[in-house]
PDB file of C-alpha atoms in Angstrom:
ATOM      1  CA  UNK C   1       0.000   0.000   0.000  1.00  0.00           C
ATOM      2  CA  UNK C   2       2.785   2.482   0.801  1.00  0.00           C
ATOM      3  CA  UNK C   3       4.353   1.999  -2.624  1.00  0.00           C
ATOM      4  CA  UNK C   4       0.993   2.455  -4.325  1.00  0.00           C
ATOM      5  CA  UNK C   5       0.370   5.594  -2.278  1.00  0.00           C
ATOM      6  CA  UNK C   6       3.761   6.965  -3.310  1.00  0.00           C
ATOM      7  CA  UNK C   7       2.905   6.439  -6.959  1.00  0.00           C
ATOM      8  CA  UNK C   8      -0.591   7.887  -6.705  1.00  0.00           C
ATOM      9  CA  UNK C   9      -0.090  10.698  -4.201  1.00  0.00           C
ATOM     10  CA  UNK C  10       3.427  11.918  -4.925  1.00  0.00           C
ATOM     11  CA  UNK C  11       4.364  10.985  -8.469  1.00  0.00           C
ATOM     12  CA  UNK C  12       1.047  11.170 -10.319  1.00  0.00           C
ATOM     13  CA  UNK C  13       0.439  14.891  -9.606  1.00  0.00           C
ATOM     14  CA  UNK C  14       3.879  15.748 -11.009  1.00  0.00           C
ATOM     15  CA  UNK C  15       3.295  13.622 -14.094  1.00  0.00           C
ATOM     16  CA  UNK C  16      -0.131  15.184 -14.605  1.00  0.00           C
ATOM     17  CA  UNK C  17       1.453  18.662 -14.438  1.00  0.00           C
ATOM     18  CA  UNK C  18       4.140  17.801 -17.011  1.00  0.00           C
ATOM     19  CA  UNK C  19       2.767  20.062 -19.753  1.00  0.00           C
ATOM     20  CA  UNK C  20       2.466  22.993 -17.380  1.00  0.00           C
ATOM     21  CA  UNK C  21       6.006  22.409 -16.153  1.00  0.00           C
ATOM     22  CA  UNK C  22       7.368  22.071 -19.707  1.00  0.00           C
ATOM     23  CA  UNK C  23       5.703  25.335 -20.722  1.00  0.00           C
ATOM     24  CA  UNK C  24       6.889  27.146 -17.613  1.00  0.00           C
ATOM     25  CA  UNK C  25      10.495  25.921 -17.614  1.00  0.00           C
ATOM     26  CA  UNK C  26      11.232  25.029 -21.229  1.00  0.00           C
ATOM     27  CA  UNK C  27      11.834  21.796 -23.067  1.00  0.00           C
ATOM     28  CA  UNK C  28      15.463  21.409 -21.990  1.00  0.00           C
ATOM     29  CA  UNK C  29      14.628  21.662 -18.284  1.00  0.00           C
ATOM     30  CA  UNK C  30      11.660  19.356 -18.832  1.00  0.00           C
ATOM     31  CA  UNK C  31      13.905  16.706 -20.398  1.00  0.00           C
ATOM     32  CA  UNK C  32      16.472  16.975 -17.583  1.00  0.00           C
ATOM     33  CA  UNK C  33      13.749  16.228 -15.064  1.00  0.00           C
ATOM     34  CA  UNK C  34      11.252  13.976 -16.772  1.00  0.00           C
ATOM     35  CA  UNK C  35      13.654  11.547 -18.433  1.00  0.00           C
ATOM     36  CA  UNK C  36      15.025  10.276 -15.099  1.00  0.00           C
ATOM     37  CA  UNK C  37      11.618  10.743 -13.454  1.00  0.00           C
ATOM     38  CA  UNK C  38      10.055   8.346 -15.978  1.00  0.00           C
ATOM     39  CA  UNK C  39      12.844   5.854 -15.348  1.00  0.00           C
ATOM     40  CA  UNK C  40      12.246   6.101 -11.614  1.00  0.00           C
ATOM     41  CA  UNK C  41       8.532   5.564 -12.090  1.00  0.00           C
ATOM     42  CA  UNK C  42       9.205   2.412 -14.113  1.00  0.00           C
ATOM     43  CA  UNK C  43      11.482   1.122 -11.351  1.00  0.00           C
ATOM     44  CA  UNK C  44       8.769   1.747  -8.750  1.00  0.00           C
ATOM     45  CA  UNK C  45       6.308  -0.209 -10.857  1.00  0.00           C
ATOM     46  CA  UNK C  46       8.841  -3.035 -11.193  1.00  0.00           C
ATOM     47  CA  UNK C  47       9.342  -2.998  -7.430  1.00  0.00           C
ATOM     48  CA  UNK C  48       5.599  -3.259  -6.860  1.00  0.00           C
ATOM     49  CA  UNK C  49       5.385  -6.182  -9.289  1.00  0.00           C
ATOM     50  CA  UNK C  50       8.342  -7.923  -7.670  1.00  0.00           C
ATOM     51  CA  UNK C  51       6.750  -7.601  -4.239  1.00  0.00           C
ATOM     52  CA  UNK C  52       3.427  -8.876  -5.530  1.00  0.00           C
ATOM     53  CA  UNK C  53       5.226 -11.867  -7.047  1.00  0.00           C
ATOM     54  CA  UNK C  54       7.093 -12.626  -3.815  1.00  0.00           C
ATOM     55  CA  UNK C  55      10.548 -11.379  -4.814  1.00  0.00           C
ATOM     56  CA  UNK C  56      11.569  -8.897  -2.103  1.00  0.00           C
ATOM     57  CA  UNK C  57      15.252  -8.867  -3.112  1.00  0.00           C
ATOM     58  CA  UNK C  58      14.377  -7.718  -6.630  1.00  0.00           C
ATOM     59  CA  UNK C  59      11.922  -5.189  -5.190  1.00  0.00           C
ATOM     60  CA  UNK C  60      14.682  -3.746  -3.000  1.00  0.00           C
ATOM     61  CA  UNK C  61      16.997  -3.515  -6.000  1.00  0.00           C
ATOM     62  CA  UNK C  62      14.364  -1.686  -8.038  1.00  0.00           C
ATOM     63  CA  UNK C  63      13.658   0.727  -5.184  1.00  0.00           C
ATOM     64  CA  UNK C  64      17.362   1.593  -5.023  1.00  0.00           C
ATOM     65  CA  UNK C  65      17.389   2.208  -8.783  1.00  0.00           C
ATOM     66  CA  UNK C  66      14.253   4.362  -8.473  1.00  0.00           C
ATOM     67  CA  UNK C  67      15.888   6.457  -5.764  1.00  0.00           C
ATOM     68  CA  UNK C  68      18.927   7.089  -7.966  1.00  0.00           C
ATOM     69  CA  UNK C  69      16.705   8.170 -10.855  1.00  0.00           C
ATOM     70  CA  UNK C  70      14.668  10.477  -8.622  1.00  0.00           C
ATOM     71  CA  UNK C  71      17.835  12.053  -7.261  1.00  0.00           C
ATOM     72  CA  UNK C  72      18.952  12.664 -10.841  1.00  0.00           C
ATOM     73  CA  UNK C  73      15.562  14.232 -11.627  1.00  0.00           C
ATOM     74  CA  UNK C  74      15.845  16.462  -8.578  1.00  0.00           C
ATOM     75  CA  UNK C  75      19.291  17.535  -9.770  1.00  0.00           C
ATOM     76  CA  UNK C  76      17.715  18.423 -13.101  1.00  0.00           C
ATOM     77  CA  UNK C  77      15.509  20.973 -11.381  1.00  0.00           C
ATOM     78  CA  UNK C  78      18.501  22.465  -9.612  1.00  0.00           C
ATOM     79  CA  UNK C  79      20.440  22.814 -12.885  1.00  0.00           C
ATOM     80  CA  UNK C  80      17.440  23.998 -14.919  1.00  0.00           C
TER      81      UNK C  80
END
């Protein structure tokens, strides 16, 4: 449930605002943020699937990858 809440409550609003953010900050800044953000989202979904399938080690690995992608996305905002 916590992983699902993270996706729905934290990530979804940012994704839904992507056009507004692209218009406000420009395409280059958008790409610096949303490319790693999309990768992080995919890793979170993989983690959820791994947990549902009973593979906690793989879920942990995917969560670590997601964190790295989200840190890169956050750095994109700082540089943008």
